[in-house]
């Protein structure tokens, strides 16, 4: 499994230039407007590069005019967004470093050049390298539409002319036999799971039955929550962790998961009405969202990396400690990364999971993390 070890983002919204290490359990806490969500979004955009949807997602959030760093740039500095990540494979000791730069369409007299529309983002450079021991090899190198990828025998193969400026090579070179190392990194990054503000309105997928299909990992929107609960109850036949987490949050409550037919369903009983099963349409927003977080963090098979954006949203303050326990428990099985407004949640995770919360601040309009040095490490880590 490839673990995320470092992330860096520059030129994106409030992220002028920032890079930092990523632990097995990483917690970032800060107030509104500090740019915490931009850190989270940087990770999402890295995954989009692996999926081949990076430029489309940047276009959807307002295009480069919206995405680019809004502050001053040095004279001659290109207007670009740069994303990079280092992933480590424990089994082999290899480090894979991926970086991609996105910029504006070149124009001559106001007319775009090349195969692109005037305002769409373009991939400018892209590189993937692997470090084994003291040796580093570049396995993907792209500058504009030219470059190479190394095949399974280490031979350079030209990217050719079919790669469009709006496409990433990481998301385009899909032949896992010909490019096994590129495929390894792509598969690792596309397996990341992001959970942000599960919908709990009347039309939310959380409130509806879903197809009864064995579901080891929760979808990002929680649309298969009932199937995930049914998988634990009737395929794995082990709901001990779910029952424990539910009792910590709602003492005396019980999760009811009937044997599925064509559809999977679930309900919940509470101590005041032990014989009455409350279905998802009847549950409060906070209760339903907490159940979705349980599904995300206690699934049969967790993804290699889970990112949570403000998981405390709409939850009662009394749920912060149970949620901290839930997150710490999940971090024993996978890598967890989260941003939060809640100092109480951050402190709870520090207590139960041993993760030191990092405080996100604004510094002259730029998002920064307290204690982060320009070298890309934390001062207190160096002192440990």
PDB file of C-alpha atoms in Angstrom, residues 233-351:
ATOM      1  CA  UNK A 233     -24.074  -7.573   9.521  1.00  0.00           C
ATOM      2  CA  UNK A 234     -24.740 -10.404   7.063  1.00  0.00           C
ATOM      3  CA  UNK A 235     -21.565 -10.989   5.007  1.00  0.00           C
ATOM      4  CA  UNK A 236     -18.855 -10.365   7.574  1.00  0.00           C
ATOM      5  CA  UNK A 237     -21.290 -11.178  10.406  1.00  0.00           C
ATOM      6  CA  UNK A 238     -19.506  -8.833  12.759  1.00  0.00           C
ATOM      7  CA  UNK A 239     -21.095  -5.617  14.004  1.00  0.00           C
ATOM      8  CA  UNK A 240     -19.069  -5.341  17.216  1.00  0.00           C
ATOM      9  CA  UNK A 241     -17.249  -2.162  16.179  1.00  0.00           C
ATOM     10  CA  UNK A 242     -20.446  -0.569  14.886  1.00  0.00           C
ATOM     11  CA  UNK A 243     -22.335  -1.437  18.067  1.00  0.00           C
ATOM     12  CA  UNK A 244     -19.541  -0.055  20.250  1.00  0.00           C
ATOM     13  CA  UNK A 245     -19.264   3.188  18.287  1.00  0.00           C
ATOM     14  CA  UNK A 246     -23.044   3.673  18.318  1.00  0.00           C
ATOM     15  CA  UNK A 247     -23.290   3.097  22.061  1.00  0.00           C
ATOM     16  CA  UNK A 248     -20.489   5.590  22.713  1.00  0.00           C
ATOM     17  CA  UNK A 249     -22.362   8.237  20.745  1.00  0.00           C
ATOM     18  CA  UNK A 250     -25.960   7.337  21.626  1.00  0.00           C
ATOM     19  CA  UNK A 251     -25.976   5.217  24.805  1.00  0.00           C
ATOM     20  CA  UNK A 252     -28.530   2.429  24.649  1.00  0.00           C
ATOM     21  CA  UNK A 253     -29.276   2.895  20.941  1.00  0.00           C
ATOM     22  CA  UNK A 254     -29.205  -0.109  18.621  1.00  0.00           C
ATOM     23  CA  UNK A 255     -28.620  -0.384  14.871  1.00  0.00           C
ATOM     24  CA  UNK A 256     -31.144  -2.630  13.126  1.00  0.00           C
ATOM     25  CA  UNK A 257     -30.064  -4.133   9.782  1.00  0.00           C
ATOM     26  CA  UNK A 258     -32.581  -6.587   8.291  1.00  0.00           C
ATOM     27  CA  UNK A 259     -31.525  -9.288   5.850  1.00  0.00           C
ATOM     28  CA  UNK A 260     -31.622  -7.553   2.444  1.00  0.00           C
ATOM     29  CA  UNK A 261     -33.843  -8.523  -0.438  1.00  0.00           C
ATOM     30  CA  UNK A 262     -33.292  -6.566  -3.612  1.00  0.00           C
ATOM     31  CA  UNK A 263     -32.596  -3.491  -1.484  1.00  0.00           C
ATOM     32  CA  UNK A 264     -30.651  -2.925   1.724  1.00  0.00           C
ATOM     33  CA  UNK A 265     -32.172  -0.960   4.594  1.00  0.00           C
ATOM     34  CA  UNK A 266     -31.349  -0.033   8.158  1.00  0.00           C
ATOM     35  CA  UNK A 267     -32.973   1.564  11.154  1.00  0.00           C
ATOM     36  CA  UNK A 268     -32.237   2.487  14.734  1.00  0.00           C
ATOM     37  CA  UNK A 269     -33.889   1.994  18.108  1.00  0.00           C
ATOM     38  CA  UNK A 270     -33.448   4.281  21.124  1.00  0.00           C
ATOM     39  CA  UNK A 271     -33.850   3.510  24.843  1.00  0.00           C
ATOM     40  CA  UNK A 272     -37.104   5.477  25.176  1.00  0.00           C
ATOM     41  CA  UNK A 273     -38.740   3.400  22.416  1.00  0.00           C
ATOM     42  CA  UNK A 274     -36.921   0.045  22.356  1.00  0.00           C
ATOM     43  CA  UNK A 275     -39.587  -1.646  20.210  1.00  0.00           C
ATOM     44  CA  UNK A 276     -39.854   1.117  17.619  1.00  0.00           C
ATOM     45  CA  UNK A 277     -37.388   1.084  14.711  1.00  0.00           C
ATOM     46  CA  UNK A 278     -36.751   4.565  13.350  1.00  0.00           C
ATOM     47  CA  UNK A 279     -35.847   4.538   9.648  1.00  0.00           C
ATOM     48  CA  UNK A 280     -33.441   7.025   8.013  1.00  0.00           C
ATOM     49  CA  UNK A 281     -36.218   9.448   6.973  1.00  0.00           C
ATOM     50  CA  UNK A 282     -37.096   9.854  10.678  1.00  0.00           C
ATOM     51  CA  UNK A 283     -33.589  10.396  12.040  1.00  0.00           C
ATOM     52  CA  UNK A 284     -32.218  13.836  12.840  1.00  0.00           C
ATOM     53  CA  UNK A 285     -29.611  15.368  10.579  1.00  0.00           C
ATOM     54  CA  UNK A 286     -26.898  14.972  13.205  1.00  0.00           C
ATOM     55  CA  UNK A 287     -27.748  11.342  13.960  1.00  0.00           C
ATOM     56  CA  UNK A 288     -27.815  10.421  10.291  1.00  0.00           C
ATOM     57  CA  UNK A 289     -24.551  12.198   9.589  1.00  0.00           C
ATOM     58  CA  UNK A 290     -22.900  10.427  12.505  1.00  0.00           C
ATOM     59  CA  UNK A 291     -24.086   7.060  11.181  1.00  0.00           C
ATOM     60  CA  UNK A 292     -22.562   7.973   7.798  1.00  0.00           C
ATOM     61  CA  UNK A 293     -19.245   8.754   9.501  1.00  0.00           C
ATOM     62  CA  UNK A 294     -19.423   5.368  11.215  1.00  0.00           C
ATOM     63  CA  UNK A 295     -19.877   3.769   7.808  1.00  0.00           C
ATOM     64  CA  UNK A 296     -16.966   5.715   6.338  1.00  0.00           C
ATOM     65  CA  UNK A 297     -14.593   4.795   9.173  1.00  0.00           C
ATOM     66  CA  UNK A 298     -15.688   1.267  10.116  1.00  0.00           C
ATOM     67  CA  UNK A 299     -16.277  -0.356   6.741  1.00  0.00           C
ATOM     68  CA  UNK A 300     -15.302  -3.927   5.964  1.00  0.00           C
ATOM     69  CA  UNK A 301     -12.374  -2.593   3.890  1.00  0.00           C
ATOM     70  CA  UNK A 302     -11.136   0.941   4.335  1.00  0.00           C
ATOM     71  CA  UNK A 303      -9.518   2.876   1.481  1.00  0.00           C
ATOM     72  CA  UNK A 304      -5.779   3.572   1.851  1.00  0.00           C
ATOM     73  CA  UNK A 305      -6.418   7.256   2.561  1.00  0.00           C
ATOM     74  CA  UNK A 306      -9.491   9.010   3.982  1.00  0.00           C
ATOM     75  CA  UNK A 307      -9.850  12.809   4.015  1.00  0.00           C
ATOM     76  CA  UNK A 308     -12.567  14.410   6.142  1.00  0.00           C
ATOM     77  CA  UNK A 309     -13.607  18.036   5.803  1.00  0.00           C
ATOM     78  CA  UNK A 310     -15.265  19.415   8.953  1.00  0.00           C
ATOM     79  CA  UNK A 311     -16.844  16.117  10.042  1.00  0.00           C
ATOM     80  CA  UNK A 312     -18.318  17.867  13.083  1.00  0.00           C
ATOM     81  CA  UNK A 313     -20.858  19.740  10.943  1.00  0.00           C
ATOM     82  CA  UNK A 314     -24.363  19.656  12.528  1.00  0.00           C
ATOM     83  CA  UNK A 315     -23.204  17.324  15.315  1.00  0.00           C
ATOM     84  CA  UNK A 316     -23.983  18.086  18.966  1.00  0.00           C
ATOM     85  CA  UNK A 317     -20.901  19.088  20.994  1.00  0.00           C
ATOM     86  CA  UNK A 318     -21.370  15.967  23.132  1.00  0.00           C
ATOM     87  CA  UNK A 319     -20.555  13.878  20.046  1.00  0.00           C
ATOM     88  CA  UNK A 320     -17.052  15.327  19.662  1.00  0.00           C
ATOM     89  CA  UNK A 321     -15.405  12.841  22.016  1.00  0.00           C
ATOM     90  CA  UNK A 322     -17.137   9.762  20.516  1.00  0.00           C
ATOM     91  CA  UNK A 323     -16.226  11.044  17.043  1.00  0.00           C
ATOM     92  CA  UNK A 324     -12.608  11.501  18.141  1.00  0.00           C
ATOM     93  CA  UNK A 325     -12.586   7.898  19.368  1.00  0.00           C
ATOM     94  CA  UNK A 326     -14.095   6.734  16.082  1.00  0.00           C
ATOM     95  CA  UNK A 327     -11.448   8.555  14.030  1.00  0.00           C
ATOM     96  CA  UNK A 328      -8.605   7.290  16.226  1.00  0.00           C
ATOM     97  CA  UNK A 329      -9.919   3.722  15.880  1.00  0.00           C
ATOM     98  CA  UNK A 330     -10.046   4.012  12.085  1.00  0.00           C
ATOM     99  CA  UNK A 331      -6.496   5.431  12.001  1.00  0.00           C
ATOM    100  CA  UNK A 332      -5.254   2.052  13.214  1.00  0.00           C
ATOM    101  CA  UNK A 333      -6.428   0.588   9.886  1.00  0.00           C
ATOM    102  CA  UNK A 334      -5.772   3.369   7.382  1.00  0.00           C
ATOM    103  CA  UNK A 335      -4.364   6.857   6.894  1.00  0.00           C
ATOM    104  CA  UNK A 336      -6.673   9.666   8.070  1.00  0.00           C
ATOM    105  CA  UNK A 337      -6.399  13.362   7.173  1.00  0.00           C
ATOM    106  CA  UNK A 338      -8.925  15.917   8.386  1.00  0.00           C
ATOM    107  CA  UNK A 339      -9.619  19.609   8.767  1.00  0.00           C
ATOM    108  CA  UNK A 340     -11.949  20.914  11.441  1.00  0.00           C
ATOM    109  CA  UNK A 341     -13.313  24.050  13.100  1.00  0.00           C
ATOM    110  CA  UNK A 342     -13.670  22.207  16.389  1.00  0.00           C
ATOM    111  CA  UNK A 343     -10.865  22.566  18.906  1.00  0.00           C
ATOM    112  CA  UNK A 344     -12.752  20.075  21.066  1.00  0.00           C
ATOM    113  CA  UNK A 345     -12.637  17.451  18.312  1.00  0.00           C
ATOM    114  CA  UNK A 346      -8.962  18.151  17.610  1.00  0.00           C
ATOM    115  CA  UNK A 347      -8.100  17.825  21.289  1.00  0.00           C
ATOM    116  CA  UNK A 348     -10.094  14.598  21.519  1.00  0.00           C
ATOM    117  CA  UNK A 349      -8.202  13.098  18.592  1.00  0.00           C
ATOM    118  CA  UNK A 350      -4.934  14.134  20.231  1.00  0.00           C
ATOM    119  CA  UNK A 351      -6.023  12.370  23.407  1.00  0.00           C
TER     120      UNK A 351
END
